[in-house]
């Protein structure tokens, strides 16, 4: 097929050029120009590839209430943790994008899942990054069994499409979309134009033949999914695979899900024979020993609650301006909490370095962790150990008041299940009605000073 002269279009203002520029001369936006196939060519190719040349029927609108409910037939991925993140399993004809840093285990997870699905359905694994031998080697290591799993090692889009059209598999995995290359475009594999074009051709094909497509995507240095934003808009589900390189567990998170709740979390552990599911993840985020500076919170990730240990270290500074380091917690959040403690608890923290870390490499973004962070700081500052079996739940207002958090009942249930005895929670969390449900001792506080007194069972302002 002859190469087509490409057009370049600014994704920000729509200006068209014949040449690629790093900056749009029309609107001044950087990195917004992408390659685009001329529409006449696009139309020809669509006609070529479309097996059924149906004329578009005249579509009319209809009352939403009269539409028939369609029951989603989900396909299990073979792993409960993966199914949970997907919202109950793979939906036929849907597009799933799995992103993550190199070496985190994307290929391992998908090969394991492909092997499990292939016991019932036909699966095509397209490896654009590794040779067939490499994938086979990994498959043998993962103790893959005889199944319906087909393997194709190819980087060119056209043979990939052909194979998909011939086999019509129930599930196809493309590892990775950045390594795929459309010969009709001049850009290098992984360039914005290539990724966008390959993904949209594959999407049309997947919807047409009801194949579930799982695309592996790279992430940039900043941890964002590489490629155009349009890729994320195009797919139905975006999952990110993350974790501490130095720890063995991996977190799979739904960032976008058209068929289920987003921010759902799945936990895996990398072992010698592949990724194993972790059914009780709170265990890996909890320390057994108690020491000063350790406080336990209950974080909510989607529909899942996790008890997580926070560690704080406060020490007199030797620097001109004190150091503040936060791992797993936003640094601005830490600054805000330090300011509240300074103002409302009379702690002179401005001459102290402050380090906060979340155990197990988890990222806790929600404000419900505020009380835990504040308690870890006070506990380290005053060298007080939090009584065993205490969890802290609450958001801190700038005025020192403790504010109610969402899903309190679910958090308390998780704490109780894990054997915690006391929970410090904001006053007015609506717990009056749920108090009888729990064996936990519920300690309600309206502000930070009261909460810390209840948590540490001493008054850090008076007794220390
Ligand atoms: P991989 O799936 O190749 O990562 P990605 O596709 O995200 O780049 O992950 C490979 C890493 O996992 C590699 O560092 C080796 C490790 N690993 C194990 O520890 N055990 C195993 O059974 C397998 C297959 C890989
Ligand atoms: Mg890989």
Short mmCIF file of C-alpha atoms and ligand atoms in Angstrom, two decimals:
data_model
loop_
_atom_site.label_atom_id
_atom_site.label_comp_id
_atom_site.label_asym_id
_atom_site.label_seq_id
_atom_site.Cartn_x
_atom_site.Cartn_y
_atom_site.Cartn_z
CA UNK A 1 0.00 0.00 0.00
CA UNK A 2 1.44 3.40 -0.92
CA UNK A 3 2.24 5.78 1.86
CA UNK A 4 -0.18 8.68 2.27
CA UNK A 5 0.97 12.24 2.78
CA UNK A 6 -0.06 12.97 6.30
CA UNK A 7 -1.78 15.98 7.69
CA UNK A 8 -0.83 17.43 11.03
CA UNK A 9 -3.55 18.79 13.26
CA UNK A 10 -3.31 20.74 16.50
CA UNK A 11 -5.36 18.93 19.12
CA UNK A 12 -5.79 22.13 21.01
CA UNK A 13 -7.07 24.59 18.37
CA UNK A 14 -7.63 22.36 15.30
CA UNK A 15 -5.16 24.21 13.05
CA UNK A 16 -3.81 22.06 10.19
CA UNK A 17 -0.25 22.01 8.82
CA UNK A 18 1.72 19.95 6.32
CA UNK A 19 4.69 19.66 8.64
CA UNK A 20 5.24 18.60 12.21
CA UNK A 21 6.05 21.35 14.71
CA UNK A 22 6.72 21.02 18.41
CA UNK A 23 4.63 24.10 19.02
CA UNK A 24 1.44 25.12 17.28
CA UNK A 25 2.05 28.36 15.41
CA UNK A 26 -1.64 29.18 15.67
CA UNK A 27 -2.41 28.82 19.39
CA UNK A 28 1.10 28.49 20.82
CA UNK A 29 0.37 25.18 22.58
CA UNK A 30 3.35 22.81 22.96
CA UNK A 31 3.24 19.12 21.88
CA UNK A 32 -0.33 19.38 20.68
CA UNK A 33 0.29 18.63 16.98
CA UNK A 34 -0.52 15.09 15.89
CA UNK A 35 -0.38 13.27 12.62
CA UNK A 36 -3.69 12.52 10.95
CA UNK A 37 -4.59 10.36 8.00
CA UNK A 38 -6.45 12.31 5.28
CA UNK A 39 -10.13 11.59 5.52
CA UNK A 40 -10.50 10.20 1.94
CA UNK A 41 -7.89 7.56 2.73
CA UNK A 42 -9.53 6.85 6.02
CA UNK A 43 -12.83 6.26 4.25
CA UNK A 44 -11.24 3.88 1.72
CA UNK A 45 -9.59 1.89 4.40
CA UNK A 46 -12.74 1.67 6.45
CA UNK A 47 -14.52 0.27 3.41
CA UNK A 48 -11.72 -2.19 2.81
CA UNK A 49 -11.76 -3.47 6.33
CA UNK A 50 -15.44 -3.48 7.00
CA UNK A 51 -16.60 -7.01 6.29
CA UNK A 52 -20.26 -6.10 6.23
CA UNK A 53 -20.95 -2.99 4.16
CA UNK A 54 -24.20 -2.08 5.86
CA UNK A 55 -25.68 1.29 5.03
CA UNK A 56 -26.21 3.37 8.14
CA UNK A 57 -29.85 2.99 9.11
CA UNK A 58 -31.88 6.03 9.98
CA UNK A 59 -31.64 6.29 13.72
CA UNK A 60 -34.38 8.00 15.67
CA UNK A 61 -34.39 8.88 19.31
CA UNK A 62 -36.67 6.99 21.67
CA UNK A 63 -37.85 7.40 25.26
CA UNK A 64 -35.13 6.20 27.62
CA UNK A 65 -37.67 4.34 29.77
CA UNK A 66 -38.77 2.23 26.82
CA UNK A 67 -35.28 0.89 26.15
CA UNK A 68 -34.77 -2.77 27.02
CA UNK A 69 -32.41 -3.47 29.90
CA UNK A 70 -29.38 -5.29 28.65
CA UNK A 71 -27.81 -7.73 31.07
CA UNK A 72 -24.02 -7.47 30.84
CA UNK A 73 -22.54 -10.92 30.34
CA UNK A 74 -19.19 -10.66 32.00
CA UNK A 75 -16.27 -12.92 31.40
CA UNK A 76 -14.12 -13.84 34.37
CA UNK A 77 -10.45 -12.95 33.98
CA UNK A 78 -9.54 -15.95 36.12
CA UNK A 79 -8.47 -13.75 39.03
CA UNK A 80 -10.90 -12.40 41.64
CA UNK A 81 -8.72 -9.35 42.29
CA UNK A 82 -8.66 -8.46 38.59
CA UNK A 83 -12.40 -9.10 38.26
CA UNK A 84 -13.06 -6.83 41.22
CA UNK A 85 -11.13 -3.96 39.61
CA UNK A 86 -12.93 -4.53 36.31
CA UNK A 87 -16.26 -4.24 38.13
CA UNK A 88 -17.09 -7.95 38.03
CA UNK A 89 -15.20 -9.24 34.98
CA UNK A 90 -14.49 -8.41 31.34
CA UNK A 91 -17.39 -7.08 29.27
CA UNK A 92 -17.46 -8.53 25.71
CA UNK A 93 -16.55 -5.94 23.09
CA UNK A 94 -15.00 -3.58 25.63
CA UNK A 95 -11.58 -1.97 25.46
CA UNK A 96 -9.36 -2.12 28.52
CA UNK A 97 -6.11 -0.19 28.85
CA UNK A 98 -3.58 -1.41 31.42
CA UNK A 99 -0.80 1.05 32.22
CA UNK A 100 2.22 0.79 34.44
CA UNK A 101 5.95 1.30 34.75
CA UNK A 102 8.33 -1.06 32.96
CA UNK A 103 8.96 -4.26 34.89
CA UNK A 104 5.98 -3.82 37.22
CA UNK A 105 4.35 -7.00 35.88
CA UNK A 106 1.84 -6.00 33.19
CA UNK A 107 2.88 -8.73 30.78
CA UNK A 108 2.99 -11.29 33.58
CA UNK A 109 -0.51 -10.42 34.81
CA UNK A 110 -2.03 -10.46 31.34
CA UNK A 111 -0.32 -13.69 30.30
CA UNK A 112 -1.57 -15.35 33.50
CA UNK A 113 -5.06 -14.02 32.93
CA UNK A 114 -4.96 -15.02 29.22
CA UNK A 115 -3.98 -18.56 30.21
CA UNK A 116 -6.86 -18.72 32.70
CA UNK A 117 -9.46 -17.33 30.26
CA UNK A 118 -8.22 -19.64 27.49
CA UNK A 119 -9.41 -22.66 29.46
CA UNK A 120 -12.93 -21.68 28.40
CA UNK A 121 -12.71 -19.09 25.60
CA UNK A 122 -10.45 -18.40 22.65
CA UNK A 123 -7.72 -15.90 23.46
CA UNK A 124 -5.15 -14.24 21.19
CA UNK A 125 -2.04 -12.78 22.82
CA UNK A 126 -0.24 -10.36 20.53
CA UNK A 127 3.24 -9.56 21.71
CA UNK A 128 4.73 -6.54 20.00
CA UNK A 129 7.57 -6.18 22.47
CA UNK A 130 8.84 -9.70 22.99
CA UNK A 131 9.54 -12.59 20.65
CA UNK A 132 7.28 -15.65 20.67
CA UNK A 133 10.09 -17.62 22.35
CA UNK A 134 10.37 -15.10 25.17
CA UNK A 135 6.64 -15.24 25.82
CA UNK A 136 6.68 -19.05 25.66
CA UNK A 137 9.51 -19.10 28.20
CA UNK A 138 7.51 -16.95 30.59
CA UNK A 139 4.37 -18.99 29.98
CA UNK A 140 6.25 -22.18 30.90
CA UNK A 141 7.58 -20.49 34.01
CA UNK A 142 4.05 -19.51 34.97
CA UNK A 143 3.08 -23.16 34.66
CA UNK A 144 0.70 -22.52 31.75
CA UNK A 145 -1.53 -25.46 30.87
CA UNK A 146 -2.82 -26.75 27.54
CA UNK A 147 -5.49 -24.27 26.42
CA UNK A 148 -7.01 -22.16 23.65
CA UNK A 149 -4.30 -19.53 23.86
CA UNK A 150 -2.91 -18.37 20.51
CA UNK A 151 0.26 -16.32 20.34
CA UNK A 152 1.38 -13.85 17.69
CA UNK A 153 4.58 -11.85 17.87
CA UNK A 154 4.06 -8.90 15.51
CA UNK A 155 4.61 -5.16 15.50
CA UNK A 156 2.79 -4.29 12.29
CA UNK A 157 -0.87 -3.29 12.56
CA UNK A 158 -2.11 -4.93 9.33
CA UNK A 159 -1.14 -8.55 10.13
CA UNK A 160 -2.53 -8.02 13.63
CA UNK A 161 -5.89 -6.91 12.22
CA UNK A 162 -5.90 -9.83 9.78
CA UNK A 163 -5.26 -12.35 12.54
CA UNK A 164 -7.96 -10.79 14.71
CA UNK A 165 -10.43 -10.95 11.84
CA UNK A 166 -9.58 -14.56 11.05
CA UNK A 167 -9.59 -15.92 14.58
CA UNK A 168 -12.34 -13.69 16.00
CA UNK A 169 -11.15 -14.45 19.55
CA UNK A 170 -13.29 -13.70 22.58
CA UNK A 171 -10.37 -11.85 24.15
CA UNK A 172 -7.29 -10.31 22.53
CA UNK A 173 -4.34 -8.83 24.39
CA UNK A 174 -1.98 -6.36 22.75
CA UNK A 175 1.32 -5.92 24.54
CA UNK A 176 1.88 -3.02 23.97
CA UNK A 177 -0.02 -0.39 21.98
CA UNK A 178 3.12 1.80 21.88
CA UNK A 179 5.09 -0.92 20.11
CA UNK A 180 2.48 -1.32 17.36
CA UNK A 181 3.14 0.42 14.08
CA UNK A 182 0.87 1.44 11.18
CA UNK A 183 2.91 1.53 7.95
CA UNK A 184 0.66 4.20 6.49
CA UNK A 185 1.83 6.75 9.01
CA UNK A 186 5.31 8.19 8.98
CA UNK A 187 5.67 8.64 12.77
CA UNK A 188 7.79 6.25 14.82
CA UNK A 189 6.00 3.55 16.86
CA UNK A 190 4.80 5.06 20.12
CA UNK A 191 4.33 8.55 18.64
CA UNK A 192 1.05 10.27 19.38
CA UNK A 193 -0.30 9.84 15.83
CA UNK A 194 0.63 6.14 15.66
CA UNK A 195 -0.86 5.28 19.05
CA UNK A 196 -4.07 7.13 18.31
CA UNK A 197 -4.54 5.61 14.87
CA UNK A 198 -3.69 2.03 15.93
CA UNK A 199 -6.00 2.26 18.95
CA UNK A 200 -8.95 3.66 17.03
CA UNK A 201 -8.66 1.04 14.24
CA UNK A 202 -8.49 -1.70 16.87
CA UNK A 203 -11.42 -0.22 18.78
CA UNK A 204 -13.68 -0.28 15.72
CA UNK A 205 -12.68 -3.85 15.01
CA UNK A 206 -13.26 -4.96 18.60
CA UNK A 207 -16.74 -3.44 18.73
CA UNK A 208 -17.62 -4.92 15.34
CA UNK A 209 -16.74 -8.49 16.21
CA UNK A 210 -17.44 -8.33 19.94
CA UNK A 211 -13.87 -9.06 20.96
CA UNK A 212 -12.68 -7.83 24.32
CA UNK A 213 -9.43 -5.99 23.72
CA UNK A 214 -6.87 -5.47 26.43
CA UNK A 215 -4.18 -2.96 25.52
CA UNK A 216 -0.98 -2.54 27.49
CA UNK A 217 0.14 1.07 27.71
CA UNK A 218 3.41 2.61 28.82
CA UNK A 219 3.63 5.38 31.37
CA UNK A 220 5.74 8.50 31.12
CA UNK A 221 8.44 9.56 33.57
CA UNK A 222 5.79 11.46 35.51
CA UNK A 223 3.70 8.30 35.85
CA UNK A 224 1.00 9.38 33.38
CA UNK A 225 -0.17 7.04 30.64
CA UNK A 226 1.97 7.76 27.59
CA UNK A 227 0.32 8.67 24.31
CA UNK A 228 -2.53 10.98 23.59
CA UNK A 229 -5.24 11.69 26.12
CA UNK A 230 -7.63 10.60 23.42
CA UNK A 231 -6.49 7.01 24.08
CA UNK A 232 -7.93 7.22 27.58
CA UNK A 233 -11.18 8.67 26.21
CA UNK A 234 -11.38 5.94 23.60
CA UNK A 235 -11.20 2.96 25.92
CA UNK A 236 -13.91 1.81 28.35
CA UNK A 237 -11.66 0.91 31.25
CA UNK A 238 -8.29 2.30 32.33
CA UNK A 239 -6.36 0.27 34.89
CA UNK A 240 -3.01 1.25 36.35
CA UNK A 241 -0.61 -1.22 37.80
CA UNK A 242 1.63 0.28 40.44
CA UNK A 243 3.70 -0.67 43.42
CA UNK A 244 6.95 -0.25 45.17
CA UNK A 245 9.79 -1.61 43.05
CA UNK A 246 11.50 -2.81 46.20
CA UNK A 247 8.46 -4.54 47.66
CA UNK A 248 6.83 -7.59 46.17
CA UNK A 249 3.21 -6.48 46.23
CA UNK A 250 1.52 -4.71 43.34
CA UNK A 251 -1.62 -2.58 43.31
CA UNK A 252 -4.03 -2.65 40.41
CA UNK A 253 -6.32 0.36 40.32
CA UNK A 254 -9.25 1.32 38.12
CA UNK A 255 -8.86 4.95 37.06
CA UNK A 256 -11.80 4.93 34.69
CA UNK A 257 -14.47 2.28 34.33
CA UNK A 258 -17.60 2.56 32.21
CA UNK A 259 -18.85 -0.73 33.63
CA UNK A 260 -18.12 -0.38 37.33
CA UNK A 261 -16.81 1.78 40.14
CA UNK A 262 -13.57 3.60 39.51
CA UNK A 263 -10.83 3.75 42.17
CA UNK A 264 -11.40 0.08 42.89
CA UNK A 265 -8.24 -1.64 44.12
CA UNK A 266 -6.81 -5.12 43.56
CA UNK A 267 -3.71 -6.39 45.34
CA UNK A 268 -1.20 -8.91 44.01
CA UNK A 269 2.13 -10.23 45.13
CA UNK A 270 4.98 -11.00 42.73
CA UNK A 271 6.44 -14.39 43.46
CA UNK A 272 8.78 -16.80 41.71
CA UNK A 273 5.87 -18.33 39.81
CA UNK A 274 4.12 -15.11 38.82
CA UNK A 275 1.58 -12.83 40.45
CA UNK A 276 -0.47 -14.25 43.29
CA UNK A 277 -3.63 -12.62 44.60
CA UNK A 278 -3.64 -11.09 48.08
CA UNK A 279 -7.06 -11.67 49.58
CA UNK A 280 -6.52 -9.82 52.86
CA UNK A 281 -4.46 -6.77 51.91
CA UNK A 282 -4.75 -4.98 55.27
CA UNK A 283 -2.23 -7.48 56.61
CA UNK A 284 0.56 -6.20 54.39
CA UNK A 285 -0.03 -2.58 55.34
CA UNK A 286 0.03 -3.18 59.09
CA UNK A 287 3.05 -3.33 61.38
CA UNK A 288 2.98 -5.71 64.29
CA UNK A 289 5.16 -3.71 66.62
CA UNK A 290 3.98 -0.52 68.22
CA UNK A 291 6.39 2.37 68.59
CA UNK A 292 6.10 6.10 68.90
CA UNK A 293 5.15 7.80 65.64
CA UNK A 294 3.00 4.94 64.37
CA UNK A 295 -0.72 5.46 63.85
CA UNK A 296 -3.25 3.29 62.03
CA UNK A 297 -5.90 4.66 59.70
CA UNK A 298 -8.59 2.98 57.60
CA UNK A 299 -8.36 4.15 54.01
CA UNK A 300 -11.09 3.55 51.42
CA UNK A 301 -10.16 2.61 47.88
CA UNK A 302 -13.34 2.25 45.85
CA UNK A 303 -15.48 -0.25 47.69
CA UNK A 304 -12.58 -1.65 49.64
CA UNK A 305 -11.38 -0.50 53.06
CA UNK A 306 -7.80 -1.01 54.07
CA UNK A 307 -6.20 -0.56 57.48
CA UNK A 308 -2.84 1.09 56.89
CA UNK A 309 -0.04 2.12 59.21
CA UNK A 310 1.40 5.62 58.99
CA UNK A 311 4.82 6.40 60.33
CA UNK A 312 5.87 9.83 61.46
CA UNK A 313 9.28 11.04 62.59
CA UNK A 314 9.82 14.44 64.17
CA UNK A 315 13.35 15.50 65.04
CA UNK A 316 15.03 18.81 65.82
CA UNK A 317 16.35 20.33 62.62
CA UNK A 318 19.93 21.13 61.79
CA UNK A 319 19.00 22.91 58.57
CA UNK A 320 18.23 26.58 58.03
CA UNK A 321 14.68 25.62 57.08
CA UNK A 322 13.25 22.35 58.40
CA UNK A 323 12.83 19.39 56.06
CA UNK A 324 9.35 18.06 55.35
CA UNK A 325 9.12 14.78 53.47
CA UNK A 326 5.97 12.85 52.70
CA UNK A 327 5.88 9.40 51.10
CA UNK A 328 2.42 8.24 50.08
CA UNK A 329 0.78 11.43 51.39
CA UNK A 330 0.54 14.81 49.62
CA UNK A 331 3.19 17.26 50.82
CA UNK A 332 0.68 20.13 50.87
CA UNK A 333 -1.59 18.10 53.09
CA UNK A 334 1.33 17.55 55.48
CA UNK A 335 2.15 21.28 55.57
CA UNK A 336 -1.49 22.04 56.33
CA UNK A 337 -1.66 19.51 59.16
CA UNK A 338 1.59 20.82 60.67
CA UNK A 339 0.18 24.34 60.60
CA UNK A 340 -3.04 23.21 62.31
CA UNK A 341 -1.08 21.37 65.03
CA UNK A 342 1.13 24.37 65.59
CA UNK A 343 -1.77 26.75 65.91
CA UNK A 344 -4.32 24.64 67.75
CA UNK A 345 -2.13 22.39 69.88
CA UNK A 346 0.68 24.82 70.62
CA UNK A 347 3.34 22.48 69.30
CA UNK A 348 6.46 24.29 68.13
CA UNK A 349 7.06 22.26 65.00
CA UNK A 350 8.73 25.00 62.98
CA UNK A 351 12.18 24.03 64.29
CA UNK A 352 11.67 20.34 63.61
CA UNK A 353 12.12 18.15 60.57
CA UNK A 354 9.07 16.08 59.76
CA UNK A 355 8.95 12.83 57.83
CA UNK A 356 5.75 10.93 57.10
CA UNK A 357 5.50 7.62 55.29
CA UNK A 358 2.69 5.21 54.50
CA UNK A 359 3.62 1.57 55.07
CA UNK A 360 3.74 -0.72 52.05
CA UNK A 361 4.08 2.00 49.41
CA UNK A 362 0.34 2.79 49.31
CA UNK A 363 -0.72 6.28 48.21
CA UNK A 364 -3.31 7.73 50.58
CA UNK A 365 -4.86 10.81 49.06
CA UNK A 366 -8.12 11.09 50.94
CA UNK A 367 -8.57 13.63 53.75
CA UNK A 368 -9.87 10.88 56.07
CA UNK A 369 -6.19 10.15 56.80
CA UNK A 370 -5.64 13.61 58.35
CA UNK A 371 -6.28 12.55 61.94
CA UNK A 372 -3.91 9.61 61.55
CA UNK A 373 -1.15 11.84 60.17
CA UNK A 374 -1.66 14.38 62.96
CA UNK A 375 -1.57 11.65 65.63
CA UNK A 376 1.58 10.08 64.15
CA UNK A 377 3.25 13.50 64.29
CA UNK A 378 2.21 14.21 67.91
CA UNK A 379 3.11 10.68 68.96
CA UNK A 380 6.63 11.05 67.57
CA UNK A 381 7.04 14.62 68.84
CA UNK A 382 6.07 13.69 72.39
CA UNK A 383 7.54 10.20 72.20
CA UNK A 384 4.24 8.62 73.17
CA UNK A 385 3.10 5.22 71.98
CA UNK A 386 -0.46 4.90 70.76
CA UNK A 387 -2.36 2.23 72.74
CA UNK A 388 -2.52 -1.01 70.75
CA UNK A 389 -5.68 -1.65 68.76
CA UNK A 390 -6.56 1.99 68.01
CA UNK A 391 -7.59 3.32 64.60
CA UNK A 392 -7.98 6.98 63.66
CA UNK A 393 -10.48 8.25 61.16
CA UNK A 394 -11.21 11.92 60.48
CA UNK A 395 -10.59 14.94 58.31
CA UNK A 396 -8.93 17.98 59.82
CA UNK A 397 -10.37 21.43 59.17
CA UNK A 398 -8.14 24.51 59.15
CA UNK A 399 -9.82 25.66 62.37
CA UNK A 400 -8.70 22.48 64.16
CA UNK A 401 -12.16 20.93 63.97
CA UNK A 402 -12.62 17.27 63.08
CA UNK A 403 -14.87 16.75 60.10
CA UNK A 404 -16.98 13.73 59.21
CA UNK A 405 -15.72 11.42 56.47
CA UNK A 406 -17.52 9.26 53.94
CA UNK A 407 -18.05 5.48 54.25
CA UNK A 408 -17.46 5.61 58.02
CA UNK A 409 -19.50 2.50 58.65
CA UNK A 410 -17.48 0.50 56.12
CA UNK A 411 -14.21 1.70 57.65
CA UNK A 412 -15.32 0.72 61.14
CA UNK A 413 -16.38 -2.72 59.91
CA UNK A 414 -12.90 -3.31 58.48
CA UNK A 415 -11.26 -2.15 61.73
CA UNK A 416 -13.47 -4.48 63.71
CA UNK A 417 -12.79 -7.40 61.39
CA UNK A 418 -9.06 -6.91 61.91
CA UNK A 419 -9.46 -7.00 65.67
CA UNK A 420 -9.08 -3.30 66.54
CA UNK A 421 -10.59 -2.31 69.88
CA UNK A 422 -10.94 1.49 69.73
CA UNK A 423 -11.70 3.97 67.00
CA UNK A 424 -11.35 7.74 67.27
CA UNK A 425 -13.85 9.31 64.91
CA UNK A 426 -15.32 12.78 64.29
CA UNK A 427 -18.32 13.81 66.36
CA UNK A 428 -21.54 13.84 64.41
CA UNK A 429 -20.51 11.15 61.94
CA UNK A 430 -23.99 9.75 62.20
CA UNK A 431 -22.60 6.93 64.32
CA UNK A 432 -25.37 7.11 66.89
CA UNK A 433 -27.48 4.90 64.70
CA UNK A 434 -24.65 2.50 63.95
CA UNK A 435 -23.10 2.38 67.41
CA UNK A 436 -24.87 -0.81 68.42
CA UNK A 437 -23.56 -2.57 65.34
CA UNK A 438 -19.96 -2.46 66.48
CA UNK A 439 -17.99 -4.12 69.25
CA UNK A 440 -15.43 -1.37 68.82
CA UNK A 441 -15.22 1.35 71.42
CA UNK A 442 -16.16 4.48 69.48
CA UNK A 443 -14.50 7.65 70.77
CA UNK A 444 -16.02 10.78 69.28
CA UNK A 445 -14.13 14.05 69.20
CA UNK A 446 -15.09 17.43 67.83
CA UNK A 447 -11.60 18.84 67.42
CA UNK A 448 -8.01 17.79 67.03
CA UNK A 449 -6.97 18.45 70.64
CA UNK A 450 -9.78 16.26 72.02
CA UNK A 451 -9.11 13.55 69.45
CA UNK A 452 -5.41 13.37 70.34
CA UNK A 453 -6.20 13.19 74.07
CA UNK A 454 -8.63 10.33 73.40
CA UNK A 455 -6.21 8.56 71.07
CA UNK A 456 -3.09 8.77 73.20
CA UNK A 457 -5.02 8.55 76.51
CA UNK A 458 -2.88 11.39 77.90
CA UNK A 459 -2.98 15.10 77.35
CA UNK A 460 0.15 15.83 75.33
CA UNK A 461 -0.07 19.54 76.18
CA UNK A 462 -0.34 19.00 79.93
CA UNK A 463 1.09 15.59 80.78
CA UNK A 464 4.36 15.80 78.85
P1 LIG B 1 6.81 -7.90 33.31
O1 LIG B 1 5.52 -8.60 33.37
O2 LIG B 1 7.74 -8.25 32.19
O3 LIG B 1 6.65 -6.35 33.40
P2 LIG B 1 6.08 -5.30 32.35
O4 LIG B 1 5.39 -6.06 31.30
O5 LIG B 1 5.18 -4.45 33.20
O6 LIG B 1 7.26 -4.54 31.88
O7 LIG B 1 7.48 -8.14 34.73
C1 LIG B 1 8.67 -8.66 34.83
C2 LIG B 1 9.19 -8.57 36.22
O8 LIG B 1 8.56 -9.48 37.09
C3 LIG B 1 10.63 -8.93 36.17
O9 LIG B 1 11.36 -7.99 36.91
C4 LIG B 1 10.70 -10.29 36.73
C5 LIG B 1 9.49 -10.40 37.60
N1 LIG B 1 8.89 -11.75 37.62
C6 LIG B 1 8.88 -12.47 38.79
O10 LIG B 1 9.39 -12.04 39.82
N2 LIG B 1 8.28 -13.71 38.80
C7 LIG B 1 7.71 -14.24 37.69
O11 LIG B 1 7.18 -15.37 37.75
C8 LIG B 1 7.74 -13.48 36.49
C9 LIG B 1 7.12 -14.03 35.23
C10 LIG B 1 8.32 -12.24 36.50
MG1 LIG B 2 5.92 -6.16 29.27
#
